[in-house]
Amino acid sequence: MSDSLVVCEVDPELKEKLRKFRFRKETDNAAIIMKVDKDRQMVVLEEEFQNISPEELKMELPERQPRFVVYSYKYMHADGRVSYPLCFIFSSPVGCKPEQQMMYAGSKNRLVQTAELTKVFEIRTTDDLTEAWLKEKLSFFR
């Protein structure tokens, strides 16, 4: 039942930005951080970053508020191949307000579908977001 729960729509401008981000040609790490605009009941763009490591990205996320992140990551495989997976990261820190938590959790599936992403991860503390953590998560998708 929670799959059909939609609390917030996705901002049309954000939809277009996500579509362009999906097809970007650059080979550096990049991120789009999104938040819920409670008044408009809409997922909106908060910030965009180019050439950002997982550790730098971690510093940009609030410690006590949820956020959605779409992260384009330059992934070096053990056999030498390089890929650029798009990862959806739901930062849902322990200790946020329950109503805020519900708005984000209820909006997550719609956003994942809108962005057409398959690599979906969740962190409960921003400290979890490290390069080692991301590589471990991505290794399951080989």
Coordinates of N, CA and C in Angstrom, one line a residue:
M1 N 0.8 -1.2 0.0 CA 0.0 0.0 0.0 C 0.9 1.3 0.0
S2 N 2.0 1.2 0.7 CA 2.9 2.4 0.8 C 3.4 2.8 -0.6
D3 N 3.4 1.8 -1.6 CA 3.9 2.1 -2.9 C 3.0 3.2 -3.6
S4 N 1.8 3.2 -3.3 CA 0.8 4.1 -3.9 C 0.7 5.4 -3.2
L5 N 1.2 5.5 -2.0 CA 1.1 6.7 -1.2 C 2.0 7.8 -1.8
V6 N 1.4 8.9 -2.2 CA 2.1 10.0 -2.7 C 1.8 11.2 -1.9
V7 N 2.7 11.8 -1.3 CA 2.5 13.0 -0.5 C 2.8 14.2 -1.3
C8 N 3.8 14.2 -2.0 CA 4.2 15.4 -2.8 C 4.5 15.1 -4.2
E9 N 4.1 16.1 -5.1 CA 4.4 15.9 -6.5 C 5.8 16.4 -6.7
V10 N 6.3 16.2 -7.9 CA 7.7 16.6 -8.3 C 7.5 17.9 -9.2
D11 N 8.3 18.9 -8.8 CA 8.2 20.2 -9.5 C 8.6 20.0 -10.9
P12 N 7.8 20.5 -11.9 CA 8.1 20.3 -13.3 C 9.5 20.7 -13.7
E13 N 10.0 21.8 -13.1 CA 11.3 22.3 -13.5 C 12.4 21.2 -13.0
L14 N 12.1 20.6 -11.9 CA 13.0 19.6 -11.3 C 12.9 18.3 -12.2
K15 N 11.8 18.0 -12.7 CA 11.6 16.9 -13.7 C 12.5 17.1 -14.9
E16 N 12.5 18.3 -15.4 CA 13.3 18.6 -16.6 C 14.8 18.5 -16.3
K17 N 15.2 19.0 -15.1 CA 16.6 19.0 -14.7 C 17.0 17.6 -14.5
L18 N 16.2 16.7 -13.9 CA 16.6 15.3 -13.7 C 16.7 14.6 -15.1
R19 N 15.8 14.9 -16.0 CA 15.9 14.3 -17.3 C 17.3 14.7 -18.0
K20 N 17.6 15.9 -17.9 CA 18.9 16.4 -18.5 C 20.1 15.8 -17.8
F21 N 20.0 15.7 -16.5 CA 21.1 15.1 -15.6 C 21.3 13.7 -16.0
R22 N 20.3 12.9 -16.3 CA 20.3 11.5 -16.7 C 21.2 11.3 -17.9
F23 N 21.1 12.3 -18.8 CA 21.8 12.2 -20.1 C 23.1 13.1 -20.2
R24 N 23.6 13.5 -19.1 CA 24.8 14.3 -19.1 C 26.0 13.6 -19.7
K25 N 26.8 14.4 -20.3 CA 28.0 13.8 -21.0 C 29.3 13.9 -20.1
E26 N 29.3 14.7 -19.1 CA 30.5 14.9 -18.3 C 30.8 13.6 -17.6
T27 N 32.1 13.5 -17.2 CA 32.5 12.2 -16.6 C 33.0 12.5 -15.1
D28 N 32.7 13.6 -14.6 CA 33.0 13.9 -13.2 C 31.8 13.5 -12.3
N29 N 32.0 13.4 -11.0 CA 30.9 13.1 -10.1 C 30.0 14.4 -10.0
A30 N 28.7 14.2 -10.0 CA 27.8 15.3 -9.8 C 26.6 14.9 -9.0
A31 N 26.0 15.9 -8.4 CA 24.8 15.6 -7.6 C 23.8 16.7 -7.7
I32 N 22.5 16.2 -7.5 CA 21.4 17.1 -7.4 C 20.8 16.8 -6.0
I33 N 20.7 17.8 -5.1 CA 20.1 17.6 -3.8 C 18.7 18.2 -3.9
M34 N 17.7 17.4 -3.4 CA 16.3 17.9 -3.5 C 15.7 17.9 -2.1
K35 N 14.7 18.7 -1.9 CA 14.0 18.8 -0.6 C 12.5 18.9 -0.9
V36 N 11.7 18.7 0.2 CA 10.3 18.9 0.1 C 10.0 20.3 0.5
D37 N 9.2 21.0 -0.4 CA 8.7 22.3 0.0 C 7.3 22.0 0.6
K38 N 7.3 22.1 1.9 CA 6.1 21.7 2.7 C 4.8 22.5 2.3
D39 N 5.0 23.8 2.0 CA 3.9 24.7 1.7 C 3.3 24.4 0.4
R40 N 4.1 24.1 -0.6 CA 3.7 23.7 -2.0 C 3.4 22.2 -2.1
Q41 N 3.8 21.4 -1.1 CA 3.6 20.0 -1.2 C 4.3 19.5 -2.5
M42 N 5.6 19.9 -2.6 CA 6.3 19.5 -3.9 C 7.7 19.3 -3.6
V43 N 8.3 18.3 -4.3 CA 9.8 18.0 -4.2 C 10.4 19.0 -5.2
V44 N 11.4 19.8 -4.6 CA 12.0 20.9 -5.4 C 13.5 20.7 -5.4
L45 N 14.2 21.4 -6.3 CA 15.7 21.4 -6.3 C 16.2 22.3 -5.1
E46 N 17.1 21.7 -4.4 CA 17.8 22.5 -3.4 C 19.1 23.1 -3.9
E47 N 19.9 22.1 -4.4 CA 21.3 22.6 -4.9 C 21.8 21.5 -5.9
E48 N 22.7 22.0 -6.7 CA 23.4 21.2 -7.7 C 24.9 21.3 -7.5
F49 N 25.6 20.2 -7.7 CA 27.1 20.2 -7.5 C 27.7 19.5 -8.7
Q50 N 28.9 20.0 -9.1 CA 29.7 19.3 -10.1 C 31.0 18.9 -9.4
N51 N 31.6 17.9 -9.9 CA 32.9 17.4 -9.4 C 32.9 17.3 -7.9
I52 N 32.0 16.5 -7.3 CA 31.9 16.4 -5.9 C 32.0 15.0 -5.4
S53 N 32.9 14.7 -4.5 CA 33.2 13.4 -4.0 C 32.0 13.0 -3.0
P54 N 31.9 11.7 -2.7 CA 30.9 11.3 -1.7 C 31.1 12.0 -0.4
E55 N 32.4 12.2 0.0 CA 32.7 12.8 1.3 C 32.3 14.3 1.3
E56 N 32.5 15.0 0.2 CA 32.1 16.4 0.1 C 30.6 16.5 0.1
L57 N 29.9 15.5 -0.6 CA 28.5 15.5 -0.7 C 27.9 15.3 0.7
K58 N 28.5 14.5 1.5 CA 28.0 14.2 2.9 C 28.0 15.5 3.7
M59 N 29.0 16.4 3.4 CA 29.0 17.7 4.2 C 27.9 18.6 3.8
E60 N 27.4 18.4 2.6 CA 26.3 19.3 2.1 C 24.9 18.9 2.6
L61 N 24.8 17.7 3.2 CA 23.5 17.2 3.6 C 23.2 17.6 5.1
P62 N 22.0 18.1 5.3 CA 21.7 18.4 6.7 C 21.7 17.2 7.6
E63 N 22.2 17.3 8.8 CA 22.3 16.2 9.7 C 21.0 15.8 10.4
R64 N 20.0 16.7 10.4 CA 18.8 16.4 11.1 C 17.5 16.6 10.2
Q65 N 17.7 16.7 8.9 CA 16.6 16.8 8.0 C 16.8 15.8 6.8
P66 N 15.7 15.2 6.4 CA 15.8 14.3 5.2 C 16.1 15.1 3.9
R67 N 16.7 14.4 3.0 CA 17.0 15.0 1.7 C 17.0 13.8 0.7
F68 N 16.7 14.2 -0.6 CA 16.8 13.2 -1.7 C 18.1 13.7 -2.5
V69 N 18.8 12.7 -3.0 CA 20.0 13.0 -3.8 C 20.0 12.1 -5.0
V70 N 20.3 12.7 -6.1 CA 20.6 11.9 -7.3 C 22.1 12.2 -7.6
Y71 N 22.9 11.1 -7.6 CA 24.3 11.2 -7.7 C 24.9 10.5 -8.9
S72 N 25.6 11.2 -9.7 CA 26.3 10.5 -10.8 C 27.7 10.3 -10.4
Y73 N 28.1 9.0 -10.4 CA 29.3 8.6 -9.7 C 30.2 7.9 -10.7
K74 N 31.5 8.3 -10.8 CA 32.5 7.6 -11.7 C 32.9 6.4 -10.9
Y75 N 32.5 5.2 -11.4 CA 32.8 4.0 -10.7 C 33.8 3.1 -11.4
M76 N 34.9 2.9 -10.8 CA 36.0 2.1 -11.3 C 35.8 0.7 -10.9
H77 N 35.5 -0.2 -11.9 CA 35.3 -1.6 -11.6 C 36.7 -2.3 -11.3
A78 N 36.6 -3.4 -10.6 CA 37.8 -4.2 -10.3 C 38.6 -4.6 -11.6
D79 N 37.9 -4.9 -12.7 CA 38.5 -5.3 -13.9 C 39.0 -4.1 -14.8
G80 N 38.9 -2.9 -14.3 CA 39.4 -1.7 -15.0 C 38.4 -1.0 -15.8
R81 N 37.2 -1.5 -15.9 CA 36.1 -0.8 -16.6 C 35.7 0.4 -15.8
V82 N 35.1 1.4 -16.5 CA 34.6 2.6 -15.8 C 33.1 2.7 -16.2
S83 N 32.3 2.9 -15.2 CA 30.9 3.2 -15.5 C 30.4 4.4 -14.7
Y84 N 29.3 5.0 -15.0 CA 28.8 6.2 -14.4 C 27.4 6.0 -13.9
P85 N 27.2 5.1 -12.9 CA 25.9 4.9 -12.4 C 25.2 6.1 -11.8
L86 N 23.9 6.2 -12.0 CA 23.1 7.2 -11.3 C 22.5 6.6 -10.1
C87 N 22.8 7.1 -9.0 CA 22.3 6.6 -7.7 C 21.3 7.5 -7.0
F88 N 20.2 7.0 -6.5 CA 19.3 7.7 -5.8 C 19.6 7.4 -4.3
I89 N 19.9 8.5 -3.5 CA 20.2 8.3 -2.1 C 19.1 9.1 -1.3
F90 N 18.4 8.4 -0.4 CA 17.5 9.0 0.5 C 18.1 9.1 1.8
S91 N 18.4 10.4 2.2 CA 19.0 10.6 3.5 C 17.9 10.9 4.5
S92 N 17.8 10.0 5.4 CA 16.6 10.0 6.3 C 17.2 9.9 7.8
P93 N 17.8 11.0 8.3 CA 18.5 10.9 9.5 C 17.6 10.5 10.7
V94 N 18.1 9.8 11.6 CA 17.5 9.4 12.9 C 17.3 10.8 13.6
G95 N 16.1 10.9 14.2 CA 15.8 12.1 15.0 C 15.1 13.3 14.3
C96 N 14.7 13.1 13.0 CA 14.0 14.1 12.3 C 12.5 14.1 12.8
K97 N 11.8 15.1 12.6 CA 10.4 15.2 13.0 C 9.6 14.1 12.2
P98 N 8.7 13.4 12.9 CA 8.0 12.3 12.3 C 7.1 12.7 11.0
E99 N 6.5 13.9 11.1 CA 5.7 14.4 10.0 C 6.6 14.7 8.8
Q100 N 7.8 15.2 9.0 CA 8.8 15.4 7.9 C 9.2 14.1 7.3
Q101 N 9.5 13.2 8.2 CA 9.9 11.8 7.8 C 8.8 11.2 6.9
M102 N 7.6 11.3 7.3 CA 6.5 10.8 6.5 C 6.3 11.4 5.1
M103 N 6.5 12.7 5.1 CA 6.4 13.4 3.8 C 7.4 13.0 2.8
Y104 N 8.7 12.8 3.3 CA 9.7 12.3 2.5 C 9.5 10.9 2.1
A105 N 9.2 10.0 3.0 CA 9.1 8.6 2.7 C 7.9 8.4 1.8
G106 N 6.8 9.2 1.9 CA 5.7 9.0 1.0 C 6.0 9.6 -0.4
S107 N 6.9 10.4 -0.5 CA 7.2 11.1 -1.8 C 8.4 10.3 -2.6
K108 N 9.1 9.5 -1.9 CA 10.3 8.8 -2.4 C 10.0 8.0 -3.7
N109 N 9.0 7.1 -3.6 CA 8.7 6.3 -4.8 C 8.4 7.1 -6.0
R110 N 7.6 8.1 -5.9 CA 7.2 8.9 -7.0 C 8.4 9.6 -7.6
L111 N 9.3 10.1 -6.8 CA 10.5 10.7 -7.3 C 11.5 9.7 -8.0
V112 N 11.6 8.5 -7.4 CA 12.4 7.5 -8.0 C 11.9 7.1 -9.4
Q113 N 10.5 7.0 -9.5 CA 9.9 6.7 -10.8 C 10.1 7.8 -11.8
T114 N 9.9 9.0 -11.3 CA 10.1 10.2 -12.2 C 11.5 10.3 -12.8
A115 N 12.5 10.0 -11.9 CA 13.9 10.1 -12.3 C 14.3 8.8 -13.0
E116 N 13.5 7.8 -13.0 CA 13.8 6.5 -13.7 C 15.1 5.9 -13.2
L117 N 15.2 5.8 -11.9 CA 16.4 5.3 -11.3 C 16.2 3.9 -10.8
T118 N 17.3 3.0 -10.8 CA 17.2 1.7 -10.3 C 18.1 1.4 -9.1
K119 N 19.1 2.3 -8.9 CA 20.0 2.1 -7.8 C 19.6 3.0 -6.7
V120 N 18.8 2.5 -5.8 CA 18.2 3.3 -4.7 C 18.7 2.9 -3.4
F121 N 19.3 3.8 -2.6 CA 19.9 3.5 -1.4 C 19.3 4.5 -0.3
E122 N 19.5 4.1 0.9 CA 19.0 4.9 2.0 C 20.1 5.0 3.1
I123 N 20.3 6.2 3.6 CA 21.2 6.3 4.8 C 20.4 6.9 6.0
R124 N 20.8 6.5 7.2 CA 20.1 6.9 8.4 C 20.9 8.0 9.1
T125 N 22.2 8.1 8.7 CA 23.0 9.2 9.2 C 24.0 9.6 8.1
T126 N 24.2 10.9 8.0 CA 25.0 11.4 6.9 C 26.5 10.8 7.0
D127 N 26.9 10.4 8.1 CA 28.2 9.8 8.3 C 28.4 8.5 7.4
D128 N 27.2 7.9 7.1 CA 27.3 6.7 6.3 C 27.7 6.9 4.9
L129 N 27.5 8.1 4.4 CA 27.8 8.4 3.0 C 29.3 8.6 2.8
T130 N 30.0 7.5 2.4 CA 31.4 7.5 2.1 C 31.6 6.8 0.8
E131 N 32.8 7.0 0.2 CA 33.1 6.3 -1.0 C 33.1 4.8 -0.9
A132 N 33.6 4.3 0.3 CA 33.6 2.8 0.5 C 32.2 2.3 0.6
W133 N 31.3 3.0 1.3 CA 29.9 2.6 1.4 C 29.2 2.6 0.0
L134 N 29.5 3.6 -0.8 CA 28.9 3.7 -2.2 C 29.4 2.5 -3.0
K135 N 30.7 2.3 -3.0 CA 31.3 1.2 -3.8 C 30.7 -0.2 -3.4
E136 N 30.5 -0.3 -2.1 CA 29.9 -1.6 -1.6 C 28.5 -1.8 -2.1
K137 N 27.7 -0.7 -2.0 CA 26.3 -0.8 -2.5 C 26.3 -1.0 -4.0
L138 N 27.2 -0.4 -4.8 CA 27.2 -0.6 -6.2 C 27.7 -1.9 -6.6
S139 N 28.5 -2.6 -5.8 CA 29.0 -3.9 -6.2 C 27.9 -4.9 -6.3
F140 N 26.7 -4.7 -5.7 CA 25.6 -5.6 -5.8 C 24.9 -5.5 -7.1
F141 N 25.2 -4.5 -7.9 CA 24.5 -4.3 -9.2 C 25.4 -4.7 -10.4
R142 N 26.5 -5.4 -10.1 CA 27.3 -5.8 -11.3 C 26.7 -6.7 -12.2

